[in-house]
C-alpha positions as semicolon CSV with decimal commas, in nm:
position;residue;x (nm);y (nm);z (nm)
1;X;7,141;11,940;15,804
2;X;7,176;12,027;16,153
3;X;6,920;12,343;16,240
4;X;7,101;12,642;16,331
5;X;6,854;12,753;16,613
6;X;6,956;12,419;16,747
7;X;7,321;12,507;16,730
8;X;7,247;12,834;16,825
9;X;7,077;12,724;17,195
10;X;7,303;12,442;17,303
11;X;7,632;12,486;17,127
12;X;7,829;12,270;17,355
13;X;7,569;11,985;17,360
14;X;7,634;11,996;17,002
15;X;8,004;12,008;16,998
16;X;7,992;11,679;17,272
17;X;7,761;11,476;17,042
18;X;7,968;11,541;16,710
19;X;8,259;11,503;16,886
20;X;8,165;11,130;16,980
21;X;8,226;11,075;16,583
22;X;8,585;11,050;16,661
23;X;8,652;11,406;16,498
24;X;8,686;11,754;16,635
25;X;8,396;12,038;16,553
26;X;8,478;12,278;16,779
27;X;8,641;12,505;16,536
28;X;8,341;12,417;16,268
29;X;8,057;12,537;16,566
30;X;8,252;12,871;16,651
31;X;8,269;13,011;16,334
32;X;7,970;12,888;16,273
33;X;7,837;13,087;16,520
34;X;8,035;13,402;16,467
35;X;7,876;13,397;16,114
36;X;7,536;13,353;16,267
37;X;7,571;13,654;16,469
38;X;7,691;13,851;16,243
39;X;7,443;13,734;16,015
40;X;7,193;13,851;16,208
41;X;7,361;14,196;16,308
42;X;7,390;14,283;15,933
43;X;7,042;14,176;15,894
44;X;6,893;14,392;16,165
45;X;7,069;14,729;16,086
46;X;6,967;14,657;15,711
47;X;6,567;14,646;15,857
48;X;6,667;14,934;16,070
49;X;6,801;15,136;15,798
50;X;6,485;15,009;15,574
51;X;6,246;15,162;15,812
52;X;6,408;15,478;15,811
53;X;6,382;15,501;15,464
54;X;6,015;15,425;15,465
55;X;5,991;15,692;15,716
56;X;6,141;15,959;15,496
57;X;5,948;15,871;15,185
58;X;5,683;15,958;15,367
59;X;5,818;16,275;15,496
60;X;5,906;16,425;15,185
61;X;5,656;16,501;14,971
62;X;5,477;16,669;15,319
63;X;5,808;16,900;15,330
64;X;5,754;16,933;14,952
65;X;5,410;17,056;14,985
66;X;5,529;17,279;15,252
67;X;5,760;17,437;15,030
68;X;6,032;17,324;15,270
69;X;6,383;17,184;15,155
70;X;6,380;16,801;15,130
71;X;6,753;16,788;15,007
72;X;6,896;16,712;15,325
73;X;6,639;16,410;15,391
74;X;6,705;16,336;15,014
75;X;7,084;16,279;15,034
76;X;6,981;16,059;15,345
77;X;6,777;15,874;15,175
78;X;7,079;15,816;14,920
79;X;7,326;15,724;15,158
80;X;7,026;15,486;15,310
81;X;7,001;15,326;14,997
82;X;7,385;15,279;14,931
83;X;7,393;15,108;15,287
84;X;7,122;14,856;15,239
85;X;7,268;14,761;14,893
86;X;7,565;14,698;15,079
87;X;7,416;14,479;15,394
88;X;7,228;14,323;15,137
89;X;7,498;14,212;14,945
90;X;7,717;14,109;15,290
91;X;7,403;13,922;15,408
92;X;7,331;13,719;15,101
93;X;7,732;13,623;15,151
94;X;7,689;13,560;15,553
95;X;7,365;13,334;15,458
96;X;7,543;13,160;15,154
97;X;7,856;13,114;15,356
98;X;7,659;12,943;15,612
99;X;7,426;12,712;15,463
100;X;7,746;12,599;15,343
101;X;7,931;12,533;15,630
102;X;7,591;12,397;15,764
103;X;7,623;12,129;15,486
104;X;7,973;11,992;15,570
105;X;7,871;11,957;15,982
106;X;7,738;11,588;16,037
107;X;7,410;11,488;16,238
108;X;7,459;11,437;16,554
109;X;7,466;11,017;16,675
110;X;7,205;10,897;16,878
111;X;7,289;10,928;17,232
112;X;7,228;10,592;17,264
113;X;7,471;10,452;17,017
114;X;7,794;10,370;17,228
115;X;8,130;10,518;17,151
116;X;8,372;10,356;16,947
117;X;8,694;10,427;16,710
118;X;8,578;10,145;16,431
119;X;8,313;9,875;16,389
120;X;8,537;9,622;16,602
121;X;8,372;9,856;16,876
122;X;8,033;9,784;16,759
123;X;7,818;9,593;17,017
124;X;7,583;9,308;16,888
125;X;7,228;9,369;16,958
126;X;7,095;9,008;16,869
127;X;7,197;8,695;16,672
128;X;6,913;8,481;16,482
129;X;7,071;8,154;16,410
130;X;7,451;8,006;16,347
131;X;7,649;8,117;16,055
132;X;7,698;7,844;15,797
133;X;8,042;7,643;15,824
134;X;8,191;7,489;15,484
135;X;8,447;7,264;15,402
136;X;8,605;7,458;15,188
137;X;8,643;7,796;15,091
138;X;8,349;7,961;15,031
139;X;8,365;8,227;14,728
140;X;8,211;8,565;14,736
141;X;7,888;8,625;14,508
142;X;8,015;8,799;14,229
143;X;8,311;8,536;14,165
144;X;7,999;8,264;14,199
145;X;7,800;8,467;13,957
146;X;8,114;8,480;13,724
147;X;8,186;8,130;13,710
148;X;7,814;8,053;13,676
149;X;7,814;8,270;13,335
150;X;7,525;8,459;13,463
151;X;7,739;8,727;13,576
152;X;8,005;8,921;13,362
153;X;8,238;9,215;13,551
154;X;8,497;9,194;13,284
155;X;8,282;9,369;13,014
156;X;8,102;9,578;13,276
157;X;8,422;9,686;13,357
158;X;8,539;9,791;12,954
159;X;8,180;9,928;12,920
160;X;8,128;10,139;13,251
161;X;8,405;10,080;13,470
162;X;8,498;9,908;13,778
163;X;8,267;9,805;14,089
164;X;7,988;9,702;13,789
165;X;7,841;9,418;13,621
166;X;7,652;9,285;13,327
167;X;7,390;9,070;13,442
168;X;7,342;8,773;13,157
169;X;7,081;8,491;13,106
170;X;7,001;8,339;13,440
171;X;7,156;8,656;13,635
172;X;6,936;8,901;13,460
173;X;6,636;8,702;13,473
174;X;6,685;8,665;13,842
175;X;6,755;9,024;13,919
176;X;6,385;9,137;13,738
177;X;6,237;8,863;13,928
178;X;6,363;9,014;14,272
179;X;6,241;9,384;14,156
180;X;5,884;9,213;14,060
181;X;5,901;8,990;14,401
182;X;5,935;9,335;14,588
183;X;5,706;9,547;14,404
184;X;5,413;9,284;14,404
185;X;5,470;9,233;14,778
186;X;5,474;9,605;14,908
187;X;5,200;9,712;14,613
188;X;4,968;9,479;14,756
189;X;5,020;9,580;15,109
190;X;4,907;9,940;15,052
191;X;5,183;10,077;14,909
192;X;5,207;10,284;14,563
193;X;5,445;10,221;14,323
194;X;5,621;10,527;14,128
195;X;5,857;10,487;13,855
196;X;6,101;10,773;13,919
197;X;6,344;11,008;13,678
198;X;6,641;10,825;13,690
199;X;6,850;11,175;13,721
200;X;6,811;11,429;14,012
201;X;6,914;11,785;14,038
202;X;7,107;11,951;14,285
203;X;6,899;12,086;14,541
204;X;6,772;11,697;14,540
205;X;7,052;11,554;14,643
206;X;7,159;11,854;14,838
207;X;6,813;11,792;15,032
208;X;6,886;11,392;15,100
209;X;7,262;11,469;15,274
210;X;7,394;11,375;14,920
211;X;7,580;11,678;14,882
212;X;7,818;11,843;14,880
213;X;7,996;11,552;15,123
214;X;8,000;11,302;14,855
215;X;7,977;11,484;14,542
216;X;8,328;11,368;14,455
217;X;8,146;11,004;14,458
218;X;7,838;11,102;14,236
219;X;7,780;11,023;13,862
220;X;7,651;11,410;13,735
221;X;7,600;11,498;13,424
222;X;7,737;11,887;13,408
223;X;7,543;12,156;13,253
C-alpha cells in the first residue's frame, strides 16, 4: 500500500509512475487527495474543539466556587461535545474511506522497468543455454503426469474442482521428496523452518497486497 505522505508530496510523480501500468489513476489520486484534506481538516477542528473543552472544564468549577453562573460555558461545553461526536464520527468515515481507496491503488513500477502494453514488450535480460528441440510434440507436465498414473486431475477435479490434482504413487512420493530436498537445503544453511497455520485472517492477507484486489480469487472460510 502506497503511503499517503508519499502521495501527498509528489502527487504527479505518482500519477506518471502508475500511469506507466497502462491504466489511468488520475481520478483515483484526486479524490484521494480531497479525502486526505478533508481528513485532516475534520481532524484538526475536532482537536481544536477538544482543547476548548479542556479549557472550560477547567474554568468551571473556578466560576462555581465564585458563585458565578457556569450555564453559559455549560451549554458550550454541550454543543462542544455534540460537535466532536460528530467529527469523530465523519473522521472515522474519511479514514475508513481512505485506507480503502488506498488498498485498490497499485505500487508504483520500478522506474527502471521499460514500458510496455503486454509481455511481447518484455525485454530479455539474459539467456543461459538453448531451449530443448524435439521431434515430436512435446506434452505439457500435467498430461505427462496423467498418462504416467502418478498424476490424477479427473478426481481432483470431482473432489475440489478444476486447476487441481491428486498426486498418486510415484507423483506423491516425488512431491514430499522436493518439500524435504528444500527444507534440508535452506535448514542447513541457517535458515529456520516454521510449520505455519494453514488459514490466515483478514488483516493478513490485507497486510501481504492479498486483499481486497483478489479476494474474489481467495478460498475463505466466512464467519
Amino acid at each position: 500500500m502506497l503511503d499517503i505522505k508519499v502521495i501527498r508530496s509528489n502527487p504527479e510523480a505518482v500519477k506518471a509512475a502508475l500511469n506507466r501500468r497502462n491504466g489511468n489513476y488520475d481520478a483515483d489520486i484526486d479524490r484521494l487527495l480531497e479525502i486526505d484534506r478533508r481528513r485532516r481538516e475534520v481532524s484538526a477542528s475536532a482537536d481544536a474543539m477538544k482543547a476548548e473543552q479542556n479549557q472550560a472544564s477547567k474554568q468551571i468549577p473556578v466560576l462555581k466556587k465564585e458563585g458565578k453562573d457556569a450555564s453559559p460555558l455549560l451549554a458550550r461545553m454541550k454543543e462542544l461535545s455534540d460537535k466532536v461526536k460528530e467529527c469523530d464520527a465523519e473522521q472515522s468515515r474519511l479514514e475508513e474511506e481512505q485506507r480503502n481507496l488506498l488498498l485498490s491503488i497499485p505500487n508504483m513500477p520500478n522506474p527502471a522497468v521499460p514500458d510496455g502494453k503486454d509481455d511481447s514488450d518484455n525485454q530479455e535480460m539474459r539467456r543461459w543455454g538453448e531451449p530443448r528441440k524435439f521431434d515430436f510434440e512435446a506434452k505439457a507436465h500435467w498430461d505427462i503426469g496423467a498418462d504416467l498414473g502418478i498424476l490424477d486431475p479427473e478426481r481432483a477435479a470431482k473432489v475440489t474442482g478444476a486447476r487441481f490434482h491428486f498426486y498418486r504413487g510415484l507423483g506423491a512420493r516425488l512431491e514430499r521428496s522436493v518439500i524435504n530436498y528444500f527444507l534440508n537445503t535452506h535448514t542447513a544453511n541457517g535458515y529456520t523452518e516454521v510449520f505455519p497455520p494453514f488459514m490466515a485472517n483478514r488483516a493478513s492477507m490485507t497486510g501481504t497486497g492479498q486483499l481486497p484486489k483478489f479476494e474474489e480469487d481467495a478460498f475463505k472460510v466466512d464467519g
